[in-house]
PDB file of C-alpha atoms in Angstrom:
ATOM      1  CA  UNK A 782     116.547  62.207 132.460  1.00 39.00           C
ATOM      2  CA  UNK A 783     116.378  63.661 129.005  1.00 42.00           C
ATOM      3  CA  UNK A 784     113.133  64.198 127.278  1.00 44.00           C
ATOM      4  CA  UNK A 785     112.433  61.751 124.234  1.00 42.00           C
ATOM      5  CA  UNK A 786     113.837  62.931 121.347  1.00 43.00           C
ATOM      6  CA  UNK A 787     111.134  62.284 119.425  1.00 39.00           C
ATOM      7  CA  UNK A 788     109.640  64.893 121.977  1.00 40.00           C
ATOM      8  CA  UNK A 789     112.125  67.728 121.600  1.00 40.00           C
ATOM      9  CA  UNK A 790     112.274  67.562 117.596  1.00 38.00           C
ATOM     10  CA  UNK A 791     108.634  67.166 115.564  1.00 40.00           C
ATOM     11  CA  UNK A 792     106.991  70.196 116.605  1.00 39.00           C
ATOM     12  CA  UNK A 793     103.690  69.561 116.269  1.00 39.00           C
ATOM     13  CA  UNK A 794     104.174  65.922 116.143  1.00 45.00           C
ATOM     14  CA  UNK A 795     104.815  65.795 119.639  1.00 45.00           C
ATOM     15  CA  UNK A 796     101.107  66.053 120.830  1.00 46.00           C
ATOM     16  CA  UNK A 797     100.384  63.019 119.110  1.00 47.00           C
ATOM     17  CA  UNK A 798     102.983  61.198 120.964  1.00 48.00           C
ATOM     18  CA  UNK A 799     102.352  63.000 124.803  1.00 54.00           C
ATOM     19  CA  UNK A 800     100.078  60.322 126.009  1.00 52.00           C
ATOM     20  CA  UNK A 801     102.037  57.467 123.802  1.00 50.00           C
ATOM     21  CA  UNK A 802     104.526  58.829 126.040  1.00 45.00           C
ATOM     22  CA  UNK A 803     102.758  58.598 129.401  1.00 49.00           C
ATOM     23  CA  UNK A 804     101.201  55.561 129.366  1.00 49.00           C
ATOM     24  CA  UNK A 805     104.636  53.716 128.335  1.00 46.00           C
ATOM     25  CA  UNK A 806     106.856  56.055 130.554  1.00 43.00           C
ATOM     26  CA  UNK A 807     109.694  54.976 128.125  1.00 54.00           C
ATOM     27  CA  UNK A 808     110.877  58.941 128.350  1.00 63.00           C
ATOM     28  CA  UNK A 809     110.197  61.696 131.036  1.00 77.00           C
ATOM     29  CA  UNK A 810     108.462  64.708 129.840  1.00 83.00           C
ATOM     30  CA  UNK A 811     108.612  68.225 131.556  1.00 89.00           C
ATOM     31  CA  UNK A 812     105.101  69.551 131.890  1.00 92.00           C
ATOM     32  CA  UNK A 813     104.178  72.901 132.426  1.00 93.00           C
ATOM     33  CA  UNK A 814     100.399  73.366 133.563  1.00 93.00           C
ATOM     34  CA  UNK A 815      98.840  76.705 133.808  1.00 92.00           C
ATOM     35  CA  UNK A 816      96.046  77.687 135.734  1.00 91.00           C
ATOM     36  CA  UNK A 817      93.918  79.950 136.846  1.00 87.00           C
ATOM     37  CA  UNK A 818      91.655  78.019 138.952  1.00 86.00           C
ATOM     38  CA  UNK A 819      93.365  75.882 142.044  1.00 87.00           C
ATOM     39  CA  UNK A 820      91.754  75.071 145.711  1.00 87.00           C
ATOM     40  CA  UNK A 821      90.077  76.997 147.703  1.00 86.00           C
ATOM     41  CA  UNK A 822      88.533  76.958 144.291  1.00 83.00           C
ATOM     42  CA  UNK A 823      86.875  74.240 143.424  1.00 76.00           C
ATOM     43  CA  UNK A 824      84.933  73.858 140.076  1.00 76.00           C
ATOM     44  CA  UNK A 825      85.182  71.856 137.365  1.00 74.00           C
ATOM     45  CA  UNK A 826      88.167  73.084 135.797  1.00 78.00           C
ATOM     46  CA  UNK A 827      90.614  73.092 139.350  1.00 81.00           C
ATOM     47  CA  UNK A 828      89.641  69.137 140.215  1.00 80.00           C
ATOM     48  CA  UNK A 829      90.496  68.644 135.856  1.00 80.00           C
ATOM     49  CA  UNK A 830      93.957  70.325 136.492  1.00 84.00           C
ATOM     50  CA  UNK A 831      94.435  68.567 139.843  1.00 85.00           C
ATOM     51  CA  UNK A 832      93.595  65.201 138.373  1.00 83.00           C
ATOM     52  CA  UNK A 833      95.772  65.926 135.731  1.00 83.00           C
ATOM     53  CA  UNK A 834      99.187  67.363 137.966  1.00 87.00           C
ATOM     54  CA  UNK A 835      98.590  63.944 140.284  1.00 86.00           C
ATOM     55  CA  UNK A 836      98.202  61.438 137.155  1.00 85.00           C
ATOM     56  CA  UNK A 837     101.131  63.022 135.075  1.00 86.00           C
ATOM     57  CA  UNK A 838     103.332  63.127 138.536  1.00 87.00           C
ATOM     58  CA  UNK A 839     102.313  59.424 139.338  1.00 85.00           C
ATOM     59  CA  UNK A 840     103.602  58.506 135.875  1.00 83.00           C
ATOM     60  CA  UNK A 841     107.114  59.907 136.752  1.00 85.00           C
ATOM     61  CA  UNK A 842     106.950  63.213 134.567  1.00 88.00           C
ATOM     62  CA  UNK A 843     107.672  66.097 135.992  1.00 92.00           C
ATOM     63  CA  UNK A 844     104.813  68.387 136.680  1.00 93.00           C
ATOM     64  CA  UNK A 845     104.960  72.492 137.377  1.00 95.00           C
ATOM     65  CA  UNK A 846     102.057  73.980 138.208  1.00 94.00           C
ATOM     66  CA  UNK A 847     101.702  77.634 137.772  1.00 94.00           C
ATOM     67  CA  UNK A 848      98.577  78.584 140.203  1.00 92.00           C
ATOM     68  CA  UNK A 849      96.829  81.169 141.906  1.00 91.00           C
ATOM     69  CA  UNK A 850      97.087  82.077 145.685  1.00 90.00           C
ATOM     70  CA  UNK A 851      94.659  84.069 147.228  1.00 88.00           C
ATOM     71  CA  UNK A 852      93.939  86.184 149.382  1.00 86.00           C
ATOM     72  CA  UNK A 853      93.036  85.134 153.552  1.00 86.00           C
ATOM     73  CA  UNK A 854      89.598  86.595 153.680  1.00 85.00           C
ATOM     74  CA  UNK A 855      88.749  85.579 149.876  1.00 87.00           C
ATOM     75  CA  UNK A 856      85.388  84.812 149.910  1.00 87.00           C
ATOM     76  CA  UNK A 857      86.827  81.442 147.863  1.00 86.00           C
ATOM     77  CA  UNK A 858      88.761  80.658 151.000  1.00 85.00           C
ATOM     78  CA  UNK A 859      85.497  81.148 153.654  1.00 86.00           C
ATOM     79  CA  UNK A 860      83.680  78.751 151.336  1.00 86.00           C
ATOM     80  CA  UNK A 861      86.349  75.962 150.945  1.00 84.00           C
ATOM     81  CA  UNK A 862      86.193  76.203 155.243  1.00 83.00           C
ATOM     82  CA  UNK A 863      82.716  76.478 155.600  1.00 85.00           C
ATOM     83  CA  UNK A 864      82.338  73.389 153.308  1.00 83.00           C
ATOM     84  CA  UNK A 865      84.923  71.167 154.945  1.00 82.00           C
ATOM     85  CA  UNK A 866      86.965  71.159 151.730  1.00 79.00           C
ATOM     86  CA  UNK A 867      90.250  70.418 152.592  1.00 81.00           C
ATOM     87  CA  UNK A 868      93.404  71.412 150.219  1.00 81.00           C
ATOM     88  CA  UNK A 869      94.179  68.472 148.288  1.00 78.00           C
ATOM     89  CA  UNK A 870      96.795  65.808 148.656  1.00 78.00           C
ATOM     90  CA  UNK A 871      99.112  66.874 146.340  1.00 82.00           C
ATOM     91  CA  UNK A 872     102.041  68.231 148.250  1.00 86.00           C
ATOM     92  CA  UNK A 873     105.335  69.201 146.273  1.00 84.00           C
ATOM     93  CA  UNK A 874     107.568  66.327 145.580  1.00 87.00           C
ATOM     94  CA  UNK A 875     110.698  65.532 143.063  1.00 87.00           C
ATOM     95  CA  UNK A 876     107.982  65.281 140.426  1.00 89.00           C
ATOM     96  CA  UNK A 877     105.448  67.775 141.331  1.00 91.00           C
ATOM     97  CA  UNK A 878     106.834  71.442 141.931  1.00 92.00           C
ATOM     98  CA  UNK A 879     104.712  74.396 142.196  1.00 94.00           C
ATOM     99  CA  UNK A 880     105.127  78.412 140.966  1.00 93.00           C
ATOM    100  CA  UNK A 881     102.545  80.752 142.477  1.00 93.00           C
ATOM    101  CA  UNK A 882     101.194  83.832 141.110  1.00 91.00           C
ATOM    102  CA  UNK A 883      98.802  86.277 143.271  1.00 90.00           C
ATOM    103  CA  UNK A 884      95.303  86.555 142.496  1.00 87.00           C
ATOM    104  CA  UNK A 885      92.785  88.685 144.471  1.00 85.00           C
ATOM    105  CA  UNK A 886      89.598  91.323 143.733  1.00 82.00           C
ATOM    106  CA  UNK A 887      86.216  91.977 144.168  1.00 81.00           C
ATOM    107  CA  UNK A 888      85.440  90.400 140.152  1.00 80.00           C
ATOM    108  CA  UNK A 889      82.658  88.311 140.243  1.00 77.00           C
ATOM    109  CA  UNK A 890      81.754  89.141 144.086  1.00 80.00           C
ATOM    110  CA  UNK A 891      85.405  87.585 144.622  1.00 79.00           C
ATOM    111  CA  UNK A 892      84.903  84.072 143.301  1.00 81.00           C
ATOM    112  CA  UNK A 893      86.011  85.224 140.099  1.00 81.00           C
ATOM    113  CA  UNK A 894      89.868  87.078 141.477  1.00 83.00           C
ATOM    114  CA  UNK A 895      92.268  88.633 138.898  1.00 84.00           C
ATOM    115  CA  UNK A 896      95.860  87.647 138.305  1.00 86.00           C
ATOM    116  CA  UNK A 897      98.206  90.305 139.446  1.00 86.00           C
ATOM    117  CA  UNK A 898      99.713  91.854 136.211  1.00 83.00           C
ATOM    118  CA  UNK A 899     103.071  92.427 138.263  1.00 86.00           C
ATOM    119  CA  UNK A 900     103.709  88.774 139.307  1.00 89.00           C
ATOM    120  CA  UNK A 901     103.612  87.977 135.274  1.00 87.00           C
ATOM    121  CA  UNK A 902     107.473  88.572 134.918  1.00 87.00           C
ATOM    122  CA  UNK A 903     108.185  87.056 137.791  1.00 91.00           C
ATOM    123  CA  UNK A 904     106.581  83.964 136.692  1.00 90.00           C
ATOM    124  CA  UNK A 905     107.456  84.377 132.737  1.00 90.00           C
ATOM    125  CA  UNK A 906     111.350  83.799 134.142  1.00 90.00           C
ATOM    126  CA  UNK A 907     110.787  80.830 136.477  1.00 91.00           C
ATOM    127  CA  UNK A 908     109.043  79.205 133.332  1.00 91.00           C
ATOM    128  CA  UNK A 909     112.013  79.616 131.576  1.00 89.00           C
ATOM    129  CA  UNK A 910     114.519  78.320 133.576  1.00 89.00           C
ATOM    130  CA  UNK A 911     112.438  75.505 134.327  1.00 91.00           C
ATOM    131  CA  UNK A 912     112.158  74.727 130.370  1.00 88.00           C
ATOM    132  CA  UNK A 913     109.435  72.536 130.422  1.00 90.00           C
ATOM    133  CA  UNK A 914     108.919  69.990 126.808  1.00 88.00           C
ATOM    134  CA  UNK A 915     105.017  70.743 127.132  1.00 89.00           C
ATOM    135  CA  UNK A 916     102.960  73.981 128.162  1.00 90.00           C
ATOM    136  CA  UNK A 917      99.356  73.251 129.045  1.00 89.00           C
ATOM    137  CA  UNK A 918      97.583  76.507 129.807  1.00 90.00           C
ATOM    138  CA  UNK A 919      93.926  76.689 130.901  1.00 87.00           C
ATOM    139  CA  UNK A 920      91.439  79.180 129.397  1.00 86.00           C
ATOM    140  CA  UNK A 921      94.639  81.613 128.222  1.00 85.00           C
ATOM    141  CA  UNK A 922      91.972  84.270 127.046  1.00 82.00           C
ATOM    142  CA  UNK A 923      91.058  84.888 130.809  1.00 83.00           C
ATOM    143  CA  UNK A 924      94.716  85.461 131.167  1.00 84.00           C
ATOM    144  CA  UNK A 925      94.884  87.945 128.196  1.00 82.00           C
ATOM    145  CA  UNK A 926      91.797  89.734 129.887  1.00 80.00           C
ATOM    146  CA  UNK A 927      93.942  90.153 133.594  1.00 81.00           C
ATOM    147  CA  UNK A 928      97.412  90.597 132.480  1.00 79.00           C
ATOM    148  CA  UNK A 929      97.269  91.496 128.283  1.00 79.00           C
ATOM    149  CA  UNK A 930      99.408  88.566 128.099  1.00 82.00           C
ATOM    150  CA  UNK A 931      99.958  84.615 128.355  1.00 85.00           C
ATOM    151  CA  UNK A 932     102.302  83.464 130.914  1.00 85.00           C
ATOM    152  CA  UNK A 933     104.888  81.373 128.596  1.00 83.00           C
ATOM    153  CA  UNK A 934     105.013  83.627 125.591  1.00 83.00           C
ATOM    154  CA  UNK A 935     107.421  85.362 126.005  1.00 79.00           C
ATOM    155  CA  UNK A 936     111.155  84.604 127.121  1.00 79.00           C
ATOM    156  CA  UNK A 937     110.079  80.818 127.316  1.00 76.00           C
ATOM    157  CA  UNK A 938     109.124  80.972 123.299  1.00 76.00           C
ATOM    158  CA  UNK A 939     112.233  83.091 122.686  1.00 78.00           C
ATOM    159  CA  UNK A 940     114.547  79.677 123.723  1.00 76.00           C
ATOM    160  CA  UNK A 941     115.855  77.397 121.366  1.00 78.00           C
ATOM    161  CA  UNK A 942     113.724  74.810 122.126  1.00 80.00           C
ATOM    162  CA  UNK A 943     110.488  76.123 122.812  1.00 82.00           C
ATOM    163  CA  UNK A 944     108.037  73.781 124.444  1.00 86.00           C
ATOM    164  CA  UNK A 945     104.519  72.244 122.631  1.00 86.00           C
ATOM    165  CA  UNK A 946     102.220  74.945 123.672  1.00 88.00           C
ATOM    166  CA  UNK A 947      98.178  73.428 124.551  1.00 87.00           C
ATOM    167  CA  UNK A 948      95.351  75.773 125.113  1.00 85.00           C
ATOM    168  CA  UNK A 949      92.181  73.942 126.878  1.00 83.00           C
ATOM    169  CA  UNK A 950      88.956  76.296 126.618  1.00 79.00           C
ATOM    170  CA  UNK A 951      87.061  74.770 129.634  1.00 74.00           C
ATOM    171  CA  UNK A 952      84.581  78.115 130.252  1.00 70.00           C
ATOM    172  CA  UNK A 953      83.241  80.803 127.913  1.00 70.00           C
ATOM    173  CA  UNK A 954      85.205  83.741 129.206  1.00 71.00           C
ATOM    174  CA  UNK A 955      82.897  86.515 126.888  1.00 70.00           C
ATOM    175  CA  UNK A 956      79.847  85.095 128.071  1.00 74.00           C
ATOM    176  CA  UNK A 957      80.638  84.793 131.720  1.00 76.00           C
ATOM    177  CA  UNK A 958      82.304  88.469 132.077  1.00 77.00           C
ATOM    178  CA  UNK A 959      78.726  89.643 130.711  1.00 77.00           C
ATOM    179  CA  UNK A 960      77.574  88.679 133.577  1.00 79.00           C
ATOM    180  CA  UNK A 961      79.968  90.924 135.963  1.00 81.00           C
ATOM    181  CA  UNK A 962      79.021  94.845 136.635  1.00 81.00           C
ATOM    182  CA  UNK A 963      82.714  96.133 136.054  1.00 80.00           C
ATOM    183  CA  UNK A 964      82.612  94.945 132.342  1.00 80.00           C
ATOM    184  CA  UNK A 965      79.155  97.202 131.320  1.00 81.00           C
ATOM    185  CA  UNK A 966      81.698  98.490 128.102  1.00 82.00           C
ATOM    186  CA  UNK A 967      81.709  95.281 126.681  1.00 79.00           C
ATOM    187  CA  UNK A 968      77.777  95.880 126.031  1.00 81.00           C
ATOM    188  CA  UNK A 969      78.665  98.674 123.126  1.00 82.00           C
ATOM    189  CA  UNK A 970      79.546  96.685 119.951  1.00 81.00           C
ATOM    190  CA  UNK A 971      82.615  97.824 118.843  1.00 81.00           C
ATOM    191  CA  UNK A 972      84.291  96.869 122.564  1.00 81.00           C
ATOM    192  CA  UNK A 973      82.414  93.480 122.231  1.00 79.00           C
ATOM    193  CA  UNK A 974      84.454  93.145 118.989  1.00 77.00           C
ATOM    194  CA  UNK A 975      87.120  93.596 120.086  1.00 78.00           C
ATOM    195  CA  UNK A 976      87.281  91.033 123.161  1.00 78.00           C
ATOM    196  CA  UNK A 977      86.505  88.585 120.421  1.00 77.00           C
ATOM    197  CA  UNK A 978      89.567  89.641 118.275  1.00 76.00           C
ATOM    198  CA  UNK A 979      91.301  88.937 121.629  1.00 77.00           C
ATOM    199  CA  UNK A 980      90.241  85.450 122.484  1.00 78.00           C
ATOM    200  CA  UNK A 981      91.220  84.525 118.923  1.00 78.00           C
ATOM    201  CA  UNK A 982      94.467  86.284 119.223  1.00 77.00           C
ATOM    202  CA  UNK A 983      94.934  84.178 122.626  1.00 80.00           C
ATOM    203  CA  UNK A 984      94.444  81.091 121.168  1.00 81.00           C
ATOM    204  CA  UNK A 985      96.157  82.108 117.849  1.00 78.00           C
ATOM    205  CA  UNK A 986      99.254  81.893 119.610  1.00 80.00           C
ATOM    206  CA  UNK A 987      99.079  77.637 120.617  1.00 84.00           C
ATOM    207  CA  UNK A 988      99.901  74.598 118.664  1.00 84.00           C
ATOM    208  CA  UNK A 989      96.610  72.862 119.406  1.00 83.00           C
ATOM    209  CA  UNK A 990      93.544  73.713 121.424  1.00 83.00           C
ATOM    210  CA  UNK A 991      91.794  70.694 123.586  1.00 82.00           C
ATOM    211  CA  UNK A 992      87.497  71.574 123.932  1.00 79.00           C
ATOM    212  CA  UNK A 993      85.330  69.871 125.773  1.00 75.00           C
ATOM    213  CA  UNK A 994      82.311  69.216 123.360  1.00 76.00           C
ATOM    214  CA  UNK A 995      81.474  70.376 119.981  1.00 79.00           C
ATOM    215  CA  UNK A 996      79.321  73.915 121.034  1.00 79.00           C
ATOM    216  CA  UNK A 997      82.591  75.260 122.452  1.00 78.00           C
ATOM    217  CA  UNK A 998      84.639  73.880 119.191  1.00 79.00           C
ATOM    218  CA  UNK A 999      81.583  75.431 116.776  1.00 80.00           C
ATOM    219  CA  UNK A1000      82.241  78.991 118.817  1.00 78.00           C
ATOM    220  CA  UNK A1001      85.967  79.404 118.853  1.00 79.00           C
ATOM    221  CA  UNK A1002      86.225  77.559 114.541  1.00 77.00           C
ATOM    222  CA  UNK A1003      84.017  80.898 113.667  1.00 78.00           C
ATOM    223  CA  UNK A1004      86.621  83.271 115.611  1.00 77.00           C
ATOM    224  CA  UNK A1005      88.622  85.315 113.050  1.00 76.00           C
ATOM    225  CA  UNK A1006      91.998  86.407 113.231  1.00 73.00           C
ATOM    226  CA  UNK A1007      94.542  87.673 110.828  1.00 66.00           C
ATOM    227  CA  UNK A1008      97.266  84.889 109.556  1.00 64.00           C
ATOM    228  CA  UNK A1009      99.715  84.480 106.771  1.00 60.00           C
ATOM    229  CA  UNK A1010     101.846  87.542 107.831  1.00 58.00           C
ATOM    230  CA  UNK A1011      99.558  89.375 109.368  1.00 56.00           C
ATOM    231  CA  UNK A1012      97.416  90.194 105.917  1.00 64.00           C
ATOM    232  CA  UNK A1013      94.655  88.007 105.472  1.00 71.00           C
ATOM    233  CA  UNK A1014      91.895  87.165 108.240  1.00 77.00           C
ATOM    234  CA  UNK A1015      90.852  83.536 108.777  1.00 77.00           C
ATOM    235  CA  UNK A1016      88.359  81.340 110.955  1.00 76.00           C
ATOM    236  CA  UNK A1017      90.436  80.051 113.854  1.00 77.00           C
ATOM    237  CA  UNK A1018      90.020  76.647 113.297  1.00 73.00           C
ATOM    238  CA  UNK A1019      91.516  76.842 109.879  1.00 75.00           C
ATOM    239  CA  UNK A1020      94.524  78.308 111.827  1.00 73.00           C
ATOM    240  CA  UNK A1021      95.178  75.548 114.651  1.00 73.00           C
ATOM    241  CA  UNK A1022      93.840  72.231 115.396  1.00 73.00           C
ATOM    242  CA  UNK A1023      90.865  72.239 117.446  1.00 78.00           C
ATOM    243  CA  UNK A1024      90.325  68.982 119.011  1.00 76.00           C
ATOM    244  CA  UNK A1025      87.162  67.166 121.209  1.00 75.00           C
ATOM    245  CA  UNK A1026      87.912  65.951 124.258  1.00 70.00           C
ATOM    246  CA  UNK A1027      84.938  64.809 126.176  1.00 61.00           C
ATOM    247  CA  UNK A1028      85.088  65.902 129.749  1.00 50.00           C
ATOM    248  CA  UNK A1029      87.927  67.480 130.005  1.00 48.00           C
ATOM    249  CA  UNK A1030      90.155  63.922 129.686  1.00 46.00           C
ATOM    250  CA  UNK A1031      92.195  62.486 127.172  1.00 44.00           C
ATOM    251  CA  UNK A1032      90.815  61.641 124.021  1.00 43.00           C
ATOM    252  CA  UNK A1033      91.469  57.249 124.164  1.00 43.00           C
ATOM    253  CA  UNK A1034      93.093  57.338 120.395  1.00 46.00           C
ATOM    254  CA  UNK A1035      95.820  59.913 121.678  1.00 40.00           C
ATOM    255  CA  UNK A1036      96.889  56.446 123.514  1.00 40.00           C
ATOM    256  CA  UNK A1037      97.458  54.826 120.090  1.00 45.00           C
ATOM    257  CA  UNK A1038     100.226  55.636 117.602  1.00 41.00           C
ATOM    258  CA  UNK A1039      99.142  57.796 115.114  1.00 45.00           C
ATOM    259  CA  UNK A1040     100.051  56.656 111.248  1.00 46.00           C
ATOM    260  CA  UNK A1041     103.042  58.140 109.972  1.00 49.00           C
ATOM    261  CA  UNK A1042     101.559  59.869 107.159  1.00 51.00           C
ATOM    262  CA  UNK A1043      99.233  61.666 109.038  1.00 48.00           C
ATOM    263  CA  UNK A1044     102.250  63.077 111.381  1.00 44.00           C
ATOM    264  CA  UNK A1045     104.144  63.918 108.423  1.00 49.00           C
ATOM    265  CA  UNK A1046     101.046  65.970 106.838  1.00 48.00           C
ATOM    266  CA  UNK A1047     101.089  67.732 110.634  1.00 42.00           C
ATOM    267  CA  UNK A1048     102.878  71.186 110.032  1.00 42.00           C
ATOM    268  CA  UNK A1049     106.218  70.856 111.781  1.00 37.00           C
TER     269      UNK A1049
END
């Protein structure tokens, strides 16, 4: 079934009208939904993204989930079997397809693997013949710090109908690779700099950014980055929409349709 046209053809518009969308099922919308956390991983952010693949696949969209595999003997994987956590239900269907990427590594004592830069074309390809209408990609910056790039922005953006791209910032990426031996450089100042300029740059690149509360809205707003051709610098959020959405949901009013004069003041 074709997306809604209202879907394909108002930009930025369309995020106002995803969950309209949903809820109704009037229209099928192709849904991209990048990860980098899936079972044996379970946090906060892999049970949000498996909710989210289930409830948009229930609804009759169709779902691709780009995920990590890894490796046998992760440490993730011992866990998950030492816990009795099984995989989840959520076995590929006519709605529910998945794309895997490798991710393995000794970050983090394991629990924290890297994608493998050499599955990214691999998977940049697949994205594009499966066009999706919406790209949802989780924490992109921790993409940006495995690969130097976003899965999606590439030869899917290059098409003539390029999808509404949505970052969600569920975890503060700088803070947490502090933490990790193998990133000591990022102690000198001008390094720590410039991992900043990069998490701007990463979410730079989206049509609207979902956070979960206002402390991770207040840190990414204060993020500059260079706009208007590439000559003047400007706080993120002045660049793209940074929206609150409590617990990594669905803010209620994106069920509700949105005036048309605020749509039309939306750039297109």
């Amino acid at each position: 079934m074709e997306a809604d046209p209202r879907l394909r053809g108002c930009g930025k518009r369309a995020l106002l009208l995803l969950l309209k969308i949903v809820h109704t099922c009037q229209c099928k919308a192709r849904i991209a939904y990048i990860t980098n956390a899936w079972w044996p991983k379970i946090d906060g952010a892999a049970i949000t993204v498996m909710g989210h693949a289930h409830f948009f696949a229930s609804e009759g969209h169709p779902v691709l989930v780009v995920r990590p595999i890894y490796d046998i003997d992760s440490p993730l994987m011992a866990r998950a079997k030492a816990s009795g956590i099984p995989p989840p239900p959520l076995h590929p269907s006519m709605q529910l397809e998945y794309l895997d990427y490798r991710a393995s590594g000794l970050r983090g004592g394991g629990f924290e693997p890297k994608m493998h830069a050499s599955d990214l074309s691999r998977v940049e390809a697949q994205l594009a013949q499966w066009s999706p209408d919406i790209m949802l990609v989780m924490d992109p910056d921790m993409f940006v710090l495995d690969a130097f790039r976003i899965p999606g922005f590439n030869l899917l953006m290059r098409q003539e109908r390029a999808p509404v791209t949505i970052a969600t910032f569920t975890s503060f990426c700088l803070e947490a690779v502090l933490k990790m031996p193998e990133y000591w450089w990022l102690s000198y100042s001008p390094m720590y700099q410039l991992f900043l300029q990069g998490i701007a740059l990463a979410y730079a690149h989206f049509d609207h950014t979902f956070v979960n509360g206002e402390p991770s809205r207040n840190y990414l707003e204060q993020l500059r980055v260079l706009h208007g051709w590439g000559t003047q610098w400007h706080p993120l959020g002045d660049v793209i929409p940074l929206r609150v959405v409590p617990s990594r949901g669905v803010a209620a009013d994106f069920c509700s349709w949105v005036p048309a004069a605020t749509c039309d003041a939306l750039p297109s």
